[in-house]
Coordinates of C-alpha atoms in Angstrom, one line a residue:
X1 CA 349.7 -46.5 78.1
X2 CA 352.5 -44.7 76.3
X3 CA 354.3 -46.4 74.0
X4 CA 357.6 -47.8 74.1
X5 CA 360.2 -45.6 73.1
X6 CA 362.4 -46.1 70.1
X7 CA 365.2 -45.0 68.7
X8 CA 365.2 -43.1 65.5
X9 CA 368.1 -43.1 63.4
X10 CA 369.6 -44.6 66.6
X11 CA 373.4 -44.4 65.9
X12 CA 375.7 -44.0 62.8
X13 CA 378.3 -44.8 65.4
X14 CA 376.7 -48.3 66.2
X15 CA 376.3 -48.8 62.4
X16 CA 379.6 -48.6 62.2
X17 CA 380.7 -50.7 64.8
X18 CA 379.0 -53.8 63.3
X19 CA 380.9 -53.2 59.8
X20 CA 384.0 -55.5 59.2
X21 CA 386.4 -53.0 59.3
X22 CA 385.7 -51.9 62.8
X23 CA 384.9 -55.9 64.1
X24 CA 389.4 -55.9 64.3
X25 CA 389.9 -52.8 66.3
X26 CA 391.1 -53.3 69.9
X27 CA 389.7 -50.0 71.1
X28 CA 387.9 -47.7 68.7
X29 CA 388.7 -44.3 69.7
X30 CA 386.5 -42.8 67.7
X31 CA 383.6 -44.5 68.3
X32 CA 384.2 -43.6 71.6
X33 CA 385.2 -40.3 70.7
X34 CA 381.5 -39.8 69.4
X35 CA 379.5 -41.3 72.2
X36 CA 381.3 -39.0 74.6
X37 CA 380.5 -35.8 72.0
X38 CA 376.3 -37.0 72.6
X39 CA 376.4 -37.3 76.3
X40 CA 375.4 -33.7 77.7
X41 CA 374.9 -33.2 81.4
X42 CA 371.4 -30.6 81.7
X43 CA 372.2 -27.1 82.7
X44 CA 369.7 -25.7 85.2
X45 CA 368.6 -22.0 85.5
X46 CA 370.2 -20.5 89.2
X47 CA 367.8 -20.3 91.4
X48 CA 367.1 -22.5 94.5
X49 CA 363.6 -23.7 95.9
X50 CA 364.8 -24.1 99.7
X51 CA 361.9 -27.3 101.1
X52 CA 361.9 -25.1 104.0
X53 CA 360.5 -22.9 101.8
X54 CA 357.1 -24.6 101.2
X55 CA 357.2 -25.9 105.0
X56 CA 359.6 -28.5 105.2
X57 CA 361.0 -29.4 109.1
X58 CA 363.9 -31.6 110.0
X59 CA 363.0 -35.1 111.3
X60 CA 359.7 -34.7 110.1
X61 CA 357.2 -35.9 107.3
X62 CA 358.9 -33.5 103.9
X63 CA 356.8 -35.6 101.4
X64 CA 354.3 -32.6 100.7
X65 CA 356.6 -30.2 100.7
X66 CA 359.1 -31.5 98.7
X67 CA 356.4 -32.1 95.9
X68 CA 355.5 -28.8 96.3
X69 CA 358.9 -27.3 95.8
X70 CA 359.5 -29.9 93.0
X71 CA 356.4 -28.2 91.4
X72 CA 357.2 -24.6 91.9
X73 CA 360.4 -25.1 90.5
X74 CA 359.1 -26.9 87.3
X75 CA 356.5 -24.5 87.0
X76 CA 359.0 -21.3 87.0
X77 CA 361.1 -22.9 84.5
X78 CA 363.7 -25.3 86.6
X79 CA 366.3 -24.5 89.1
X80 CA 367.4 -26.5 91.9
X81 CA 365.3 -27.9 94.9
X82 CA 367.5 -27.3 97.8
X83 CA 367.6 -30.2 100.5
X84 CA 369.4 -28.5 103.1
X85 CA 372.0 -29.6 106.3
X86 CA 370.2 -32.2 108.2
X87 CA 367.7 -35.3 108.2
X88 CA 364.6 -34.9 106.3
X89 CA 362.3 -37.6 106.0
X90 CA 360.3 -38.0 103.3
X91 CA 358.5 -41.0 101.0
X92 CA 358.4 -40.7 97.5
X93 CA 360.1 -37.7 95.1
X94 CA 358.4 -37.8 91.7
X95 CA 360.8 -35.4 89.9
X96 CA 359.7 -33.2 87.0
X97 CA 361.5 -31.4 83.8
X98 CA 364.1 -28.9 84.7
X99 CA 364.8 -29.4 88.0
X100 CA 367.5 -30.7 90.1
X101 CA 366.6 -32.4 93.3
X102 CA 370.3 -31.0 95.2
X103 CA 371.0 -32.4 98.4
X104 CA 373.3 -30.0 100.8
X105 CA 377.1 -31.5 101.9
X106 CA 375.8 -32.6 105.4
X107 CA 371.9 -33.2 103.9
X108 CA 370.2 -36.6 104.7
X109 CA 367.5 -37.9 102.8
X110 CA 365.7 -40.2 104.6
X111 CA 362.6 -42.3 102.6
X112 CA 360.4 -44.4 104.8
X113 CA 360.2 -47.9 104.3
X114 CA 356.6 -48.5 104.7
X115 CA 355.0 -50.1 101.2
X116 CA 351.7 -48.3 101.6
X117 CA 353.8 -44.9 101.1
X118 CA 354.9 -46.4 97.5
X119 CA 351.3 -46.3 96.2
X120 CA 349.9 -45.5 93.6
X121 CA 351.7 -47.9 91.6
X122 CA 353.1 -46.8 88.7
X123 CA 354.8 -48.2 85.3
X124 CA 358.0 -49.6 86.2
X125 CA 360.2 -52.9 85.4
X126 CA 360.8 -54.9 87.9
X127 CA 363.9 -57.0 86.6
X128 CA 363.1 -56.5 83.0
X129 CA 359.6 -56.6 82.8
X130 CA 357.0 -54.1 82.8
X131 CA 354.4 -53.9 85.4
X132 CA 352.8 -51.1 87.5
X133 CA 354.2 -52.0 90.9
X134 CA 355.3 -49.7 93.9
X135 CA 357.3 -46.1 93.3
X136 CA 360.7 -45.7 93.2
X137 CA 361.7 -44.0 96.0
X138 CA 363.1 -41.1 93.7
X139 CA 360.6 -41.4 90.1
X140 CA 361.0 -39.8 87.1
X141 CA 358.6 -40.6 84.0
X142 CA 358.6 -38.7 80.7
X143 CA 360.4 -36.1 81.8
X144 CA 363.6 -33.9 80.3
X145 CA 366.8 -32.0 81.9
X146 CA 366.2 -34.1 85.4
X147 CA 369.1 -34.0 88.3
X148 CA 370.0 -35.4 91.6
X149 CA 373.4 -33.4 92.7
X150 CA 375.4 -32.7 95.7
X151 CA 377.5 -34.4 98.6
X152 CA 374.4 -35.6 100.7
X153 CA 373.2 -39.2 101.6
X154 CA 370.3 -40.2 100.4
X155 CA 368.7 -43.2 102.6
X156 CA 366.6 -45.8 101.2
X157 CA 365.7 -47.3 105.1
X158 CA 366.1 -50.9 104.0
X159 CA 366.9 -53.8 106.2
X160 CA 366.3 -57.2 107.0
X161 CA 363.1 -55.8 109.0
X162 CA 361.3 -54.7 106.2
X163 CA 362.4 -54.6 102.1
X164 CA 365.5 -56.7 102.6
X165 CA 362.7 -59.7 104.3
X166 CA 360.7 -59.8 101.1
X167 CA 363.9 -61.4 99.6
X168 CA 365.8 -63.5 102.4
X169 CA 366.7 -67.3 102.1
X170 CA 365.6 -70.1 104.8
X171 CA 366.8 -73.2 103.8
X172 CA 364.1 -75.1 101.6
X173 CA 361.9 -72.2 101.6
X174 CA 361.4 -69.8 98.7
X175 CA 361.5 -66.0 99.3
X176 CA 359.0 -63.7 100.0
X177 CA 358.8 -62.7 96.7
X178 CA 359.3 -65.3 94.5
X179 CA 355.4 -66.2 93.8
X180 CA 355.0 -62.7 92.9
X181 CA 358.0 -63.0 90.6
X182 CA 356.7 -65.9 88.8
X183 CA 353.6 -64.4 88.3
X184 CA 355.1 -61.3 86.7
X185 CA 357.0 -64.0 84.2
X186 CA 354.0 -65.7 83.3
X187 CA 351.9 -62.3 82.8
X188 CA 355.0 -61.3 80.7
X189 CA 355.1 -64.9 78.4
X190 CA 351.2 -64.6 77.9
X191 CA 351.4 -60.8 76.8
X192 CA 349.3 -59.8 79.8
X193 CA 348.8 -55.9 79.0
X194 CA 351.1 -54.1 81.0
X195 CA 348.3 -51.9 82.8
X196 CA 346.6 -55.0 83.8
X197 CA 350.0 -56.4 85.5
X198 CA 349.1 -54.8 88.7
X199 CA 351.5 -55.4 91.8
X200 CA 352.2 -52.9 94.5
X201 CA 350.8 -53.1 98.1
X202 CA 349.7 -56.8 99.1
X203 CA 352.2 -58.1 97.0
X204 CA 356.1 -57.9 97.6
X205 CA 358.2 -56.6 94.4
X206 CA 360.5 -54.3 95.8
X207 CA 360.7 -50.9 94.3
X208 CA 364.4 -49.4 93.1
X209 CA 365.9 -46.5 94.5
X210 CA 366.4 -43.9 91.7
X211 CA 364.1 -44.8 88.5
X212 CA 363.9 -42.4 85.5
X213 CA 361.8 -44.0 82.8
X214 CA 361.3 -43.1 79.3
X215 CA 363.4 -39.9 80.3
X216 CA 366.2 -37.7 78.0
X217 CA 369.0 -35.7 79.6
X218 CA 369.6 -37.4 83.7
X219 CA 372.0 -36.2 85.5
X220 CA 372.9 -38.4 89.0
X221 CA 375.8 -36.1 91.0
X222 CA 378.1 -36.2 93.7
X223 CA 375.3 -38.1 96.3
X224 CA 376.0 -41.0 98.0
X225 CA 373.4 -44.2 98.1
X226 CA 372.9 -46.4 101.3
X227 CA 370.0 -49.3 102.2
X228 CA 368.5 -49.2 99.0
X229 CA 365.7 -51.7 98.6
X230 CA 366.8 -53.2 95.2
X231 CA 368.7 -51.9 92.4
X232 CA 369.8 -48.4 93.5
X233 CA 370.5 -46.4 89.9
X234 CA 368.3 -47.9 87.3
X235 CA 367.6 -45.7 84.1
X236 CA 365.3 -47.0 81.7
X237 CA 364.3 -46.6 78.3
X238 CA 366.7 -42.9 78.1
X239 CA 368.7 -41.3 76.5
X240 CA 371.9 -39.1 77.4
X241 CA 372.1 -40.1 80.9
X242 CA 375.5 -39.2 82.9
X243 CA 375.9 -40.7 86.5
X244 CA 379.1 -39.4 88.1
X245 CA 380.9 -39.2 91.6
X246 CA 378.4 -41.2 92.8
X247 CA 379.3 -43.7 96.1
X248 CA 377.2 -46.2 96.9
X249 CA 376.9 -48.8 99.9
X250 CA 374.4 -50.9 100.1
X251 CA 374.9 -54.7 100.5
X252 CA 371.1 -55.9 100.6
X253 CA 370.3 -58.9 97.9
X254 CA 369.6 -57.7 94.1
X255 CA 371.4 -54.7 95.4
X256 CA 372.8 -53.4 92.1
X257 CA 374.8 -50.4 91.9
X258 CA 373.6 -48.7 88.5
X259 CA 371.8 -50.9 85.7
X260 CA 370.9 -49.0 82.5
X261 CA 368.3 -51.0 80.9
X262 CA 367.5 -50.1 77.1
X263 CA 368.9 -46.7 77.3
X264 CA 371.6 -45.0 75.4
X265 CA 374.4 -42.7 75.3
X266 CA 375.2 -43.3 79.0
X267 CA 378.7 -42.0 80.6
X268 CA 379.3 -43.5 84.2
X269 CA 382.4 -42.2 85.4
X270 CA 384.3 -41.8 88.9
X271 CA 381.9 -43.7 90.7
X272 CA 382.4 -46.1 93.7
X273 CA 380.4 -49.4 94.4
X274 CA 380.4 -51.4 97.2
X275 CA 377.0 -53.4 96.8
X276 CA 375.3 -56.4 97.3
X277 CA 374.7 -57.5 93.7
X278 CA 376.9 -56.2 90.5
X279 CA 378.0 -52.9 91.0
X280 CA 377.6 -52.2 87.3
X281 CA 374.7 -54.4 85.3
X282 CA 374.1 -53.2 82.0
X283 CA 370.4 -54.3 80.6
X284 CA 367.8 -54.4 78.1
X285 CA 364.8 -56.4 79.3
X286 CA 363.6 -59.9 80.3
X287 CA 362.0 -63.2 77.8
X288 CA 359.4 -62.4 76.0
X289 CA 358.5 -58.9 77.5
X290 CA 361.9 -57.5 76.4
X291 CA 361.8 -58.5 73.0
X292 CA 358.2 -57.0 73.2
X293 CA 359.5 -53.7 73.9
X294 CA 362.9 -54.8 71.8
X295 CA 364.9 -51.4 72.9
X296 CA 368.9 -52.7 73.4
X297 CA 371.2 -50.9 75.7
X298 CA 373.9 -49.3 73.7
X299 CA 376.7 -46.5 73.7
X300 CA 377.8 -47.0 77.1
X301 CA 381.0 -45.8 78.7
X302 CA 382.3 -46.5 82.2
X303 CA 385.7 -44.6 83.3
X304 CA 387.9 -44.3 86.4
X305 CA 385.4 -46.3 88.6
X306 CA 386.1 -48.4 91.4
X307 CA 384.3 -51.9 92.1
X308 CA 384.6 -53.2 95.9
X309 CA 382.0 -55.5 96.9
X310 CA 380.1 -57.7 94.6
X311 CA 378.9 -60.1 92.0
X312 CA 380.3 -58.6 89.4
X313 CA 382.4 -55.5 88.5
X314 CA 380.8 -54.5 85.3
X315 CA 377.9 -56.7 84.0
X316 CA 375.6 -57.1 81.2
X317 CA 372.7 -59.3 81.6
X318 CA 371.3 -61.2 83.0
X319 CA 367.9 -59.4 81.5
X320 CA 369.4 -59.0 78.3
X321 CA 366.6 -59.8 75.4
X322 CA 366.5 -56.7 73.8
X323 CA 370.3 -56.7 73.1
X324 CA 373.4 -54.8 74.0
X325 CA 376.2 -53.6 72.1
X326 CA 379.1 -50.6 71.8
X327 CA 380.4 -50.7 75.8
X328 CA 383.4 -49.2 76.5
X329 CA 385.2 -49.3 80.3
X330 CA 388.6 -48.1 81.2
X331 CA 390.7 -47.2 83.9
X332 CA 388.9 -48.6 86.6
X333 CA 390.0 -50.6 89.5
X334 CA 388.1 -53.7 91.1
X335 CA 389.4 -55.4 94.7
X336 CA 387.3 -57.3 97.5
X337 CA 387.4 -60.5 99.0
X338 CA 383.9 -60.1 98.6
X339 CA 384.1 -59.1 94.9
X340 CA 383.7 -62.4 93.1
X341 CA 384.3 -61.4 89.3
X342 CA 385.6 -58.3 87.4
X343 CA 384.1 -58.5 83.8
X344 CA 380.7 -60.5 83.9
X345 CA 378.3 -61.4 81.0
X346 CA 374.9 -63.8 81.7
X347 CA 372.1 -64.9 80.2
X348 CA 370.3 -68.3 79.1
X349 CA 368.1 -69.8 75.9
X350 CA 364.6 -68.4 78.1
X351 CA 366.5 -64.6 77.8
X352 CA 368.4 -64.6 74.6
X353 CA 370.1 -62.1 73.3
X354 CA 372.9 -60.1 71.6
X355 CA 375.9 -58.7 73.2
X356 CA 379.0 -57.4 71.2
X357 CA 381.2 -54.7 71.0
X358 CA 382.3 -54.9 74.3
X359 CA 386.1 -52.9 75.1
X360 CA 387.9 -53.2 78.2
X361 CA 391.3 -51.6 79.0
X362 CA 394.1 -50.5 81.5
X363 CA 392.1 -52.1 84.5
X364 CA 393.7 -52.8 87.9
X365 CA 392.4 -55.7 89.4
X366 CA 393.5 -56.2 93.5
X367 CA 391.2 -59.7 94.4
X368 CA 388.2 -61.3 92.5
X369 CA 387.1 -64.4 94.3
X370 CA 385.7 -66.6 91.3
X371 CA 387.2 -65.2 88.0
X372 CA 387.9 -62.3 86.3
X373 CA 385.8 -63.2 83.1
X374 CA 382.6 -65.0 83.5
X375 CA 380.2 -66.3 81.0
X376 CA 377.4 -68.0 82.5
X377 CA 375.2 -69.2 79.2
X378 CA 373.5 -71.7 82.0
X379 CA 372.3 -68.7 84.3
X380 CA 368.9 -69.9 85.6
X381 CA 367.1 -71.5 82.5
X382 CA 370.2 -72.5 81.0
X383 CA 370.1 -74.1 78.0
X384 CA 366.2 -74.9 78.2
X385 CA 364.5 -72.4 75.7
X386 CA 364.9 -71.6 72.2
X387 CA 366.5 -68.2 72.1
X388 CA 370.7 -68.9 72.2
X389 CA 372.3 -66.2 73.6
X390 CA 375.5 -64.8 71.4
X391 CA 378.1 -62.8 72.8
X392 CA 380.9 -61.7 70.3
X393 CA 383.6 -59.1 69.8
X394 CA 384.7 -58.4 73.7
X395 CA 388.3 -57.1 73.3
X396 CA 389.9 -56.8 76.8
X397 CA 393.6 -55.8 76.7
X398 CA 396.3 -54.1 79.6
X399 CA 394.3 -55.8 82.7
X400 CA 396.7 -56.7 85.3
X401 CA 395.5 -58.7 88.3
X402 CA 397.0 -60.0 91.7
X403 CA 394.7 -62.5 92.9
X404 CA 391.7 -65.0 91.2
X405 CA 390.5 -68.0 91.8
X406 CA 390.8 -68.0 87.5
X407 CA 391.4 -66.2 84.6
X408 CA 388.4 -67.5 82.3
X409 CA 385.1 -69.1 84.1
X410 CA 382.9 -69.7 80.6
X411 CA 380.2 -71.9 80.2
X412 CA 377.9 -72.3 76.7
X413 CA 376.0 -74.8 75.2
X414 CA 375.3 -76.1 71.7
X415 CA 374.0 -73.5 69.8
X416 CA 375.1 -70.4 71.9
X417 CA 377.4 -68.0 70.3
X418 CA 380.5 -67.1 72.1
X419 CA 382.9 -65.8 69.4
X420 CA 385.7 -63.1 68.7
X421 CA 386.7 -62.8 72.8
X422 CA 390.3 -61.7 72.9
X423 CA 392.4 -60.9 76.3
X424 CA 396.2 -59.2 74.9
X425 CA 398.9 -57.4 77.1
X426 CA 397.4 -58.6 80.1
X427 CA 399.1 -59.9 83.3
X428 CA 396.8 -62.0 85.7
X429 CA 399.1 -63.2 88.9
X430 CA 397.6 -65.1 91.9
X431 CA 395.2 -67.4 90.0
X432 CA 394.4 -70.7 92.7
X433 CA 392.8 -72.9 89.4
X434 CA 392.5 -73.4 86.0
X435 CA 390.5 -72.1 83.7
X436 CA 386.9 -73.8 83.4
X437 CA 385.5 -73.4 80.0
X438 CA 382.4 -75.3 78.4
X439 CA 381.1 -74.9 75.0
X440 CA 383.3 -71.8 75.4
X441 CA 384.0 -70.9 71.3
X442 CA 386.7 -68.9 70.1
X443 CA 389.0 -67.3 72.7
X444 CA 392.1 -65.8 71.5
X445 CA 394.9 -65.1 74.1
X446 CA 397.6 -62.8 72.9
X447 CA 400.3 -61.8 75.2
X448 CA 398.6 -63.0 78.7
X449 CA 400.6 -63.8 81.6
X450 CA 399.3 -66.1 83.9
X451 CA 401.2 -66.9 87.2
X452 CA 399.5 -69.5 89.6
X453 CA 399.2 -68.8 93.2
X454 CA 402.2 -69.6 95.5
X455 CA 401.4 -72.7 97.4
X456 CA 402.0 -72.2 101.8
X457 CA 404.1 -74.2 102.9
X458 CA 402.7 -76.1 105.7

């Protein structure tokens, strides 16, 4: 088993960001001046490796011959693997150094959605804990200079018939998964090795859509993401990862949009989510596995995105024990009736840990459902472990909404941290209730307008 990956000398800039003098600062340009200096998208030589090439047909099985492209392409010294116009159909893509999986502008990527296809199992998380469990449909391990570029649809095939099921909710039943899920926890608490934590086919963990773990210098282009069977973009443990242009629908549950978990320097930029979870979910592993492998998320920056559908606009948590810190979003905009917040943060005393240095400015916010920021301290375990949860330093400043159902939704408990949150030069009009805070600390309001929603007359 390799093992986990660190980070050496990991950041003058986070240093820096933890020193008093920087704690004040609304918006540190320069710290974000520096992150954005890191963040390198791989070049790729220019040469193509056509799948047609290596026997590829349309509406067909492309599995072998994508591999075989994908290895030819490596193998010369990178280029681009060419999906071309039309529907291929395919299971999983293991990508490799140097190349750039490039899907064509009227290209379809279609992956089955039969389990058996996903095996061997290989080392993955599965929400913040390390198991070997089924493929991603597109996998990346230990690999450099990887890509997935161009204007085509890549298909993850999942529905309520098949990966969607393994999660569905009957009334006083629990899901299809949830045994396995607790069995993963309890492998994680009693430091199971992660080689023995074997899931995969006959059990019912669903695999994400586009994996690279333990990778340096990612590149996700320009594709658009539908049916995924979980989280869709979900980078772990790397470094220098940019994800931009991307569209994704997919409204299945735990349908994330893109969660980097213990990576860093990531830029996610021009991006549109409409998902079935939290469009954005920045994370950094689950209880005692996470602090095992005690890598934190940090040096994030999300620009000129848009959030429709879901839980939460940008996120962080709820697998947060291995820490998160220096996130910087602007210009975005977030509106649904089905979004219910815009700025989310969650964990509990089970999952722990630290979250600061956290910036947020010039977002337009249409509708959020619930509120625009959301603590939730009492997510799942709640207060029932002995690892308090601290979020401090969020500055959030020139948000403007038009409809909430509140400003602040914040709940703590004694001996959580919730500490230096500060909302100034924002305008939040629409809001149907008060704000609902709980053991909420120290928020600081400076300059907020807040008009309540006009009453029909009946």
């Amino acid at each position: 088993m390799a093992p986990p990956l660190k980070f050496p000398g990991s950041c003058l800039f986070a240093f820096c960001l933890l020193t008093a003098p920087c704690i004040g600062q609304d918006w540190p340009a320069a710290g974000a001046k520096e992150i954005l200096a890191r963040i390198k998208a791989p070049q790729f030589p220019e040469r193509d490796f056509p799948i047609t090439d290596f026997g590829a047909a349309a509406d067909a099985d492309c599995t072998g011959a994508i591999s075989k492209a994908i290895a030819a392409c490596n193998s010369a010294g990178g280029g681009r693997v060419l999906i071309p116009d039309g529907v291929w159909l395919t299971g999983p893509v293991h990508l490799k150094s140097n190349v750039n999986l490039h899907l064509a502008d009227h290209a379809t990527l279609r992956f089955t959605a039969a389990p058996e296809r996903y095996m061997p199992a290989v080392l993955t998380r599965f929400e913040g804990i390390e198991c070997m469990n089924f493929s991603p449909l597109i996998y990346a391990f230990g690999q450099e200079n990887i890509a997935v570029t161009g204007s085509g649809t890549l298909d993850g095939s999942a529905s309520l018939e098949n990966w969607w099921a393994w999660c569905a909710r009957e009334a006083g039943k629990e899901t299809t998964q949830t045994r396995d899920r607790k069995q993963l926890d309890q492998e994680g608490a009693n430091g199971t090795p992660v080689d023995q934590r074997i899931f995969g086919l006959g059990h019912f963990l669903r695999p994400n859509f586009i994996q690279p773990y333990r990778c340096a210098n990612v590149l996700i282009e320009g594709v658009t993401i539908i049916h995924s069977p979980m989280w869709e973009i979900h980078p772990v443990l790397s470094t220098n990862v940019t994800v931009r242009g991307v569209a994704i629908r997919s409204l299945g549950a735990n349908n994330d949009g893109c969660d980097p978990e213990s990576c860093r320097d990531v830029l996610i930029e021009d991006c549109v989510f409409q998902t079935g979870d939290d469009c954005i979910a920045i994370k950094s592993g689950r209880n005692d596995d996470g602090r095992r492998v005690g890598a934190p998320t940090e040096n994030v920056i999300i620009r000129r995105c848009a959030m429709k559908d879901g839980h939460g606009g940008v996120t962080i948590g709820s697998e947060i024990s291995g820490d998160c810190r220096n996130v910087f979003v602007e210009d975005c905009k977030m509106d649904s009736p089905s979004l219910e917040r815009a700025f989310r943060f969650k964990s509990n005393a089970v999952r722990g840990g630290v979250i600061e240095n956290v910036f947020v400015r010039n977002v337009q916010i249409g509708r959020v459902v619930r509120a625009v920021l959301s603590v939730e301290f009492d997510y799942e375990e709640g207060a029932n472990g002995p690892f308090k949860p601290v979020l401090r330093n969020v500055r959030i400043e020139n948000v403007k909404g038009e409809s909430s159902g509140r400003v602040l939704a914040i709940t703590g408990f004694p001996g959580a941290i919730i500490e230096g949150v500060r909302l100034r030069d924002c305008v939040f009009r629409g809001v149907e209730a008060a704000d609902m805070l709980k053991n909420a600390g120290a928020i600081e309001l400076q300059n907020v307008t807040i008009e309540p929603a006009k009453k029909e007359k009946k």
